[in-house]
PDB file of N, CA and C in Angstrom:
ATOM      1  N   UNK A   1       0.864  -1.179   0.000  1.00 51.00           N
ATOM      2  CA  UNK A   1       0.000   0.000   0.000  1.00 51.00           C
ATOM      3  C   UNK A   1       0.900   1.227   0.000  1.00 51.00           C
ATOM      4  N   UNK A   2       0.756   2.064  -0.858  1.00 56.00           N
ATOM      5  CA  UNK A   2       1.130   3.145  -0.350  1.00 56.00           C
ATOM      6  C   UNK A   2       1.300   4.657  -0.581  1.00 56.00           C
ATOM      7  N   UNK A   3       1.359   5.700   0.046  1.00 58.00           N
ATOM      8  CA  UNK A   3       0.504   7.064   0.530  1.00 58.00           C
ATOM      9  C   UNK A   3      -0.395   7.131  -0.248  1.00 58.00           C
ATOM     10  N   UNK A   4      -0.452   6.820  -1.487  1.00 61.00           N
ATOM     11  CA  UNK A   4      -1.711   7.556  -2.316  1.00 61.00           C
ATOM     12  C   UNK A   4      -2.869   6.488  -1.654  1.00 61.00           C
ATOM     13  N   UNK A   5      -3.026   5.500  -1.493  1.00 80.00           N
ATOM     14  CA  UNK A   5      -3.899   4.409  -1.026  1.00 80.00           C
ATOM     15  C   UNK A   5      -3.773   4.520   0.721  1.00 80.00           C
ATOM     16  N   UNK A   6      -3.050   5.568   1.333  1.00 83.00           N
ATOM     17  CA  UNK A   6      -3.214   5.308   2.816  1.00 83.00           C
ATOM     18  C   UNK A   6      -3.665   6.675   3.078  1.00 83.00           C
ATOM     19  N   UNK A   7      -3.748   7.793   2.495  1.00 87.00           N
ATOM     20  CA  UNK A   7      -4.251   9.169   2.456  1.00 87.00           C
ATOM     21  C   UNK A   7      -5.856   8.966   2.881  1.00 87.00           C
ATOM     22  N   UNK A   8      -6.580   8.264   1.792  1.00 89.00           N
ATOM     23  CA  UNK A   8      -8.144   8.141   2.289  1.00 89.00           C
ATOM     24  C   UNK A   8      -8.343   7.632   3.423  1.00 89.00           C
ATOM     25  N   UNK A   9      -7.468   6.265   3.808  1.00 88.00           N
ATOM     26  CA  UNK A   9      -7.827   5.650   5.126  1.00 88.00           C
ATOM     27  C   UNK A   9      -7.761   6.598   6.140  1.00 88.00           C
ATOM     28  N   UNK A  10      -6.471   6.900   6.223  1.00 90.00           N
ATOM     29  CA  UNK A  10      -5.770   7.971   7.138  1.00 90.00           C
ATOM     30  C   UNK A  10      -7.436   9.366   7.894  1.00 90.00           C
ATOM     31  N   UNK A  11      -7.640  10.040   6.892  1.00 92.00           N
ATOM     32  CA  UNK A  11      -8.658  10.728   6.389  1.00 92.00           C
ATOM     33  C   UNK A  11     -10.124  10.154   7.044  1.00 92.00           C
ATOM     34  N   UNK A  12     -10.441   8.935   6.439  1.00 92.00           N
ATOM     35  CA  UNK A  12     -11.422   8.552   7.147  1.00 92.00           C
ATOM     36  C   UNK A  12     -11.396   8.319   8.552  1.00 92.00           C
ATOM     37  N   UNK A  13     -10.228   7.514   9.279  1.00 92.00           N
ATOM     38  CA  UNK A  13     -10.287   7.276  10.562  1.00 92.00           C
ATOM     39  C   UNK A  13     -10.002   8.823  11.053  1.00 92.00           C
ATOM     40  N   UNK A  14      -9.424  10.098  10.560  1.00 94.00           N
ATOM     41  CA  UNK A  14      -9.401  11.154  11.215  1.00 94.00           C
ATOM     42  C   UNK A  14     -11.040  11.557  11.644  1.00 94.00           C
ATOM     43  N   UNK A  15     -11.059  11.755   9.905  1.00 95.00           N
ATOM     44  CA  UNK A  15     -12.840  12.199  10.516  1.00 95.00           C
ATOM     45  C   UNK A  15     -13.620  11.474  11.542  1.00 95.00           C
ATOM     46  N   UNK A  16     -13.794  10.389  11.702  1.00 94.00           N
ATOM     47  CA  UNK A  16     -14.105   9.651  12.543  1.00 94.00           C
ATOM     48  C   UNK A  16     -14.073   9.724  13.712  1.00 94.00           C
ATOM     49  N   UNK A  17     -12.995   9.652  13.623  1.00 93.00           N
ATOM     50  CA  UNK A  17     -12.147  10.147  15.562  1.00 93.00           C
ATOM     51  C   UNK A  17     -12.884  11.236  15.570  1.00 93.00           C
ATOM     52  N   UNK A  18     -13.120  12.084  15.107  1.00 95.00           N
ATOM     53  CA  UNK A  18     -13.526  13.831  15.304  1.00 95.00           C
ATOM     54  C   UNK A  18     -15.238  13.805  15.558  1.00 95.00           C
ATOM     55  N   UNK A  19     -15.632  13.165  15.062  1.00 96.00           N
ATOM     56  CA  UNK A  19     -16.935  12.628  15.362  1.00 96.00           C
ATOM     57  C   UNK A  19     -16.869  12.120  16.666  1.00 96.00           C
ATOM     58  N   UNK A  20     -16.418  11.064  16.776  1.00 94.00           N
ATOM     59  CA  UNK A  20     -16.743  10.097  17.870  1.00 94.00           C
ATOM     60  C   UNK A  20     -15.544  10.986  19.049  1.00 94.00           C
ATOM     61  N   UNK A  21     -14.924  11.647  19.137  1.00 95.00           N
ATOM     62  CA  UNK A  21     -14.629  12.865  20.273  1.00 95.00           C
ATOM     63  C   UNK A  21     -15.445  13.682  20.402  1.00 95.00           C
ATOM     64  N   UNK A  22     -15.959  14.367  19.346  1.00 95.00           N
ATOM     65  CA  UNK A  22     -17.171  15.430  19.839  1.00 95.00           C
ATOM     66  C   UNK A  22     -17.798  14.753  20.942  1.00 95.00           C
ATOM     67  N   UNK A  23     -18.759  13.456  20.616  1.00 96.00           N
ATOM     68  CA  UNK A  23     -19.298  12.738  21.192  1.00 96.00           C
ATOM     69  C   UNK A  23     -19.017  12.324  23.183  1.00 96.00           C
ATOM     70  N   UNK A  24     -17.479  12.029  23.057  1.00 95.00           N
ATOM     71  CA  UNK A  24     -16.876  11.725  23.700  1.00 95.00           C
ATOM     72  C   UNK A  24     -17.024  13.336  25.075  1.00 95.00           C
ATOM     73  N   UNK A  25     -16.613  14.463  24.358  1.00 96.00           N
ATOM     74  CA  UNK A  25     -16.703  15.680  25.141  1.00 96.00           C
ATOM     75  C   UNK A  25     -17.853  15.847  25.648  1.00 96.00           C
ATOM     76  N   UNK A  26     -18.716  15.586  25.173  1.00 96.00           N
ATOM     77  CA  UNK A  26     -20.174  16.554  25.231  1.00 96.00           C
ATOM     78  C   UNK A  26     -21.023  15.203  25.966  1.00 96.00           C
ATOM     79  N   UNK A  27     -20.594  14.130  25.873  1.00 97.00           N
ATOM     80  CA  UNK A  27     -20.860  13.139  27.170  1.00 97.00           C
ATOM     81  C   UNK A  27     -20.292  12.406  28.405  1.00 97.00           C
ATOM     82  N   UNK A  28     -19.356  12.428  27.387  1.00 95.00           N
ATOM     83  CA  UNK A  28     -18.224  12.205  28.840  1.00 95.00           C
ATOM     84  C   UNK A  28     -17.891  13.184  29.413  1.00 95.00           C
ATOM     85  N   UNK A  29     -17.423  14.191  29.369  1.00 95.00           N
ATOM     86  CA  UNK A  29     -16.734  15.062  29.942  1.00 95.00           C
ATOM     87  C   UNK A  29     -17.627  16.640  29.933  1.00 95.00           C
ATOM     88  N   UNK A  30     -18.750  16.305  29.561  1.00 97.00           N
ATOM     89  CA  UNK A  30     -19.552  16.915  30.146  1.00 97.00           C
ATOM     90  C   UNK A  30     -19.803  18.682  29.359  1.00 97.00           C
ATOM     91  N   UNK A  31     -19.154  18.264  27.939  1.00 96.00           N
ATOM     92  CA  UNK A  31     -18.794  19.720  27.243  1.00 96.00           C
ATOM     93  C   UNK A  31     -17.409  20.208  27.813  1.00 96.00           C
ATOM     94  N   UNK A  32     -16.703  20.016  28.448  1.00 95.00           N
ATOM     95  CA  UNK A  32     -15.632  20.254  28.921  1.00 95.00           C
ATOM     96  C   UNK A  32     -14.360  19.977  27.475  1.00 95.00           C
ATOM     97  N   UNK A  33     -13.455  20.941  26.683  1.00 95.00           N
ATOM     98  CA  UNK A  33     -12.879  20.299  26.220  1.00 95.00           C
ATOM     99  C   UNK A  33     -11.475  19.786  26.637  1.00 95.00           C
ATOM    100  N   UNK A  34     -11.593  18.725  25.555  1.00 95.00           N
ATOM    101  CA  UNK A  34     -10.685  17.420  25.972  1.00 95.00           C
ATOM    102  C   UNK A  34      -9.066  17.854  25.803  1.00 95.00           C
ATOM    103  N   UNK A  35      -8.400  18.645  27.042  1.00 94.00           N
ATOM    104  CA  UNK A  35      -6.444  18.721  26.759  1.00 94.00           C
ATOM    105  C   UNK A  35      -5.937  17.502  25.901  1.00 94.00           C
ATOM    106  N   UNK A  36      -6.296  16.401  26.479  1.00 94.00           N
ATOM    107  CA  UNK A  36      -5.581  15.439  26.080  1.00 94.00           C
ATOM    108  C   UNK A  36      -5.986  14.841  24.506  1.00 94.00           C
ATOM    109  N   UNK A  37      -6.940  15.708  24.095  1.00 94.00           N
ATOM    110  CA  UNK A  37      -7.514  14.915  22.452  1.00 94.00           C
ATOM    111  C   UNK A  37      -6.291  14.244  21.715  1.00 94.00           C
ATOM    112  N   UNK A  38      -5.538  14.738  21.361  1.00 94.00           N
ATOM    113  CA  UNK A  38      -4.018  13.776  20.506  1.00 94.00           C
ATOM    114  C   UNK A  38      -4.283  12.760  21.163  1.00 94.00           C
ATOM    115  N   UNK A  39      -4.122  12.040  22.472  1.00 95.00           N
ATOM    116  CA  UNK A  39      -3.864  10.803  22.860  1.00 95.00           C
ATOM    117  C   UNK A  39      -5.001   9.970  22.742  1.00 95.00           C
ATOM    118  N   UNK A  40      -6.102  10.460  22.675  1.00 95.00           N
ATOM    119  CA  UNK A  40      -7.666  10.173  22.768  1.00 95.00           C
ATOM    120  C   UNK A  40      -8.473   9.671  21.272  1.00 95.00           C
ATOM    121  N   UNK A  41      -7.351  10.423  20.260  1.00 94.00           N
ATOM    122  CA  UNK A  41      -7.747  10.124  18.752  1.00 94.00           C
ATOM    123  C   UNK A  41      -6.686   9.197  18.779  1.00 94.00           C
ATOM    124  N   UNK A  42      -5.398   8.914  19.079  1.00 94.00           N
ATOM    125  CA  UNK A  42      -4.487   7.985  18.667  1.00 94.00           C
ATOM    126  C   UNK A  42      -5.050   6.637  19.322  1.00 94.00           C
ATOM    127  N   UNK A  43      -5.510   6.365  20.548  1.00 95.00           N
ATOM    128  CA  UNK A  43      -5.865   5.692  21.012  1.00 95.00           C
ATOM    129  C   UNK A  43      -6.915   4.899  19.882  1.00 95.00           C
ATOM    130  N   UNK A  44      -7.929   5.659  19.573  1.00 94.00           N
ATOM    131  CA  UNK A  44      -9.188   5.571  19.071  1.00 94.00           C
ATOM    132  C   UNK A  44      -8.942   5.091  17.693  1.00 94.00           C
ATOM    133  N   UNK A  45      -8.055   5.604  16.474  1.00 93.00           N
ATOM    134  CA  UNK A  45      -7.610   5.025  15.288  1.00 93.00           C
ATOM    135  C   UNK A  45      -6.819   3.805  16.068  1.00 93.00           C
ATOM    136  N   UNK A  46      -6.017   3.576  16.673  1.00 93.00           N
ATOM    137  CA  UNK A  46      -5.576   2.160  16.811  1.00 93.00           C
ATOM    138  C   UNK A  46      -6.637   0.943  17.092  1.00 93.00           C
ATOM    139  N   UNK A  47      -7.807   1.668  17.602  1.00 94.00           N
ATOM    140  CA  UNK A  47      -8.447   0.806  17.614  1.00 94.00           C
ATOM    141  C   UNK A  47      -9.248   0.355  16.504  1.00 94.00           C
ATOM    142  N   UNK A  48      -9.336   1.249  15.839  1.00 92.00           N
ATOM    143  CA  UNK A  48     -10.260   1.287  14.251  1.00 92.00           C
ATOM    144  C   UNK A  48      -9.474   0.858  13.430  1.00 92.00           C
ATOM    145  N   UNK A  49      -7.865   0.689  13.339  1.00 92.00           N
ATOM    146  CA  UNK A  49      -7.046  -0.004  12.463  1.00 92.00           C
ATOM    147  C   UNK A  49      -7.250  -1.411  13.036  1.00 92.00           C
ATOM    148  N   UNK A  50      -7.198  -1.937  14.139  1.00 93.00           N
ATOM    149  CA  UNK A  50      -7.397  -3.188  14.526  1.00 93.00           C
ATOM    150  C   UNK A  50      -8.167  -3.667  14.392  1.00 93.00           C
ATOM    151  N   UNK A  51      -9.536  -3.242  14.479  1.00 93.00           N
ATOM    152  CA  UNK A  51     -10.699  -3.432  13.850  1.00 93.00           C
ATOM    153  C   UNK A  51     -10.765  -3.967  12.469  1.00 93.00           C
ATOM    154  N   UNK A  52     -10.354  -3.546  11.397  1.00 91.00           N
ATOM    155  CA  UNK A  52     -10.514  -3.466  10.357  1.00 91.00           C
ATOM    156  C   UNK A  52      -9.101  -4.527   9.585  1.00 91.00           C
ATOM    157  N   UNK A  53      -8.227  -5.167  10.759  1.00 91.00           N
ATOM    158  CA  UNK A  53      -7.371  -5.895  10.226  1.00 91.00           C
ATOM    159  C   UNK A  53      -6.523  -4.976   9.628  1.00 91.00           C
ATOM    160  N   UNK A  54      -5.774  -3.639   9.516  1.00 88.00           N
ATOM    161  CA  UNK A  54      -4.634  -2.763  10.117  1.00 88.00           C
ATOM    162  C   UNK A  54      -3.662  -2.743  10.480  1.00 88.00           C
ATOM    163  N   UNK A  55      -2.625  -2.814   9.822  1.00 86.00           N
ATOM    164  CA  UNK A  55      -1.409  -2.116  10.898  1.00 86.00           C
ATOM    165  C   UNK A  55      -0.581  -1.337  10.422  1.00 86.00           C
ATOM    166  N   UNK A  56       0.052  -0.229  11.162  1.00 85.00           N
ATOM    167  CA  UNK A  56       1.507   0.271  10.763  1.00 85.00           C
ATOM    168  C   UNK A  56       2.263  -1.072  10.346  1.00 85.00           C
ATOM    169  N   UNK A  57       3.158  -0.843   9.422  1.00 85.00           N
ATOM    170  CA  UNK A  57       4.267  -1.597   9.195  1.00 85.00           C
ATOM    171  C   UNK A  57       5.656  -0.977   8.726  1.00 85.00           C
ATOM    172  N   UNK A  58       6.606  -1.171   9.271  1.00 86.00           N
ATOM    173  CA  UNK A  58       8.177  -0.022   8.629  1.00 86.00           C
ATOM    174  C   UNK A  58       8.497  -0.861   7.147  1.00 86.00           C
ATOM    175  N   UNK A  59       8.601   0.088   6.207  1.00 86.00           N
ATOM    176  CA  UNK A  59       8.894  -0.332   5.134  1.00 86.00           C
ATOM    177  C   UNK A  59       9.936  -1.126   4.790  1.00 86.00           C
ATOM    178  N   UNK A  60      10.968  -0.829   6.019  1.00 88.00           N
ATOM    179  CA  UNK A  60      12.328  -1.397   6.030  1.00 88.00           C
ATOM    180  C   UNK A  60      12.090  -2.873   6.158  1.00 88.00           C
ATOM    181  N   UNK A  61      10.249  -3.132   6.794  1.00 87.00           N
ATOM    182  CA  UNK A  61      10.206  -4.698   7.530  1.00 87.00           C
ATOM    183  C   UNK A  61       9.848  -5.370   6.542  1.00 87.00           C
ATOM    184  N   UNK A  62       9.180  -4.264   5.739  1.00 85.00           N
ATOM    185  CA  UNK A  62       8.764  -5.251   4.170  1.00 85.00           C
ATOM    186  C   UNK A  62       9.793  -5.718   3.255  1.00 85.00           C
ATOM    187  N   UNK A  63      10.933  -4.329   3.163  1.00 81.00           N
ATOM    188  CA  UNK A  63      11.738  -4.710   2.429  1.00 81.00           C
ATOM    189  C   UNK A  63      12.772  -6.063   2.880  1.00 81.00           C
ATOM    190  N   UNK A  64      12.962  -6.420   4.005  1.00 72.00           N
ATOM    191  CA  UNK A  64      13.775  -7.867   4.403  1.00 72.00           C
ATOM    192  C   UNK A  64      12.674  -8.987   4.687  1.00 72.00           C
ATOM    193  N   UNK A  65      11.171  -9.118   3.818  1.00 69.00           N
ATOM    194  CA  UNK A  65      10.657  -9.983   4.172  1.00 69.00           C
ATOM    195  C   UNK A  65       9.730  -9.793   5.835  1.00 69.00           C
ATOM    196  N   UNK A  66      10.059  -8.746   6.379  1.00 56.00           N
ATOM    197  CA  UNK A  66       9.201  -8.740   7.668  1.00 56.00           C
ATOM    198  C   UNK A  66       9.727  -9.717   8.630  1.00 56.00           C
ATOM    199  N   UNK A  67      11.008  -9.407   8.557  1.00 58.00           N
ATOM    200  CA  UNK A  67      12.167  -9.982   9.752  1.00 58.00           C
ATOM    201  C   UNK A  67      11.373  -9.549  10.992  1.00 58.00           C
ATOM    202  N   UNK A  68      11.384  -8.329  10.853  1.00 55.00           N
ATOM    203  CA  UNK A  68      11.214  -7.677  12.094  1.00 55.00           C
ATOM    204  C   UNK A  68       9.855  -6.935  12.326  1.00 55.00           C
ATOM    205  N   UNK A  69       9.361  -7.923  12.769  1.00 53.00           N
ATOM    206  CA  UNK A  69       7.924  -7.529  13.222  1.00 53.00           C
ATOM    207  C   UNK A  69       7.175  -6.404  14.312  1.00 53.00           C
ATOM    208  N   UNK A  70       6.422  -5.513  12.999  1.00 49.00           N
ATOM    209  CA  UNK A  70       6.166  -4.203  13.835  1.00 49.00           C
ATOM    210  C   UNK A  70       4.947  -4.184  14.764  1.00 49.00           C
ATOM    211  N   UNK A  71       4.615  -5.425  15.029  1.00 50.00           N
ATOM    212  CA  UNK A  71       3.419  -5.194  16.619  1.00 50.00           C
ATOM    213  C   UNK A  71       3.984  -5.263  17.372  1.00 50.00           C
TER     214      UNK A  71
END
């Protein structure tokens, strides 16, 4: 895969996250906004990449066959 084919994903799980944080503020936290949002969307796409069968991978791991496994 790559950037031109990981741009939309990327994109979709952003929007997403941004959705489902609004959500997150204005019920959880009561309208209060969230300091910590970066950790709260990273959290949240890792879970939506896992979901969906996902992962980062270093190109370097592809290029030796995936010696070195990036989970």
């Amino acid at each position: 895969m790559d950037t031109t084919d990981t741009t939309p994903v990327i994109l979709e799980l952003l929007r997403a996250a941004a959705k489902a944080h609004g959500v997150h503020e204005e019920q959880d936290l009561g309208g209060v906004y969230d300091e910590h949002w970066p950790e709260w969307y990273a959290a949240h796409i890792t879970a939506q990449l896992d979901e969906r069968g996902l992962r980062l991978v270093r190109v370097a791991d592809l290029a030796d066959g995936g010696a070195h496994d990036a989970s």
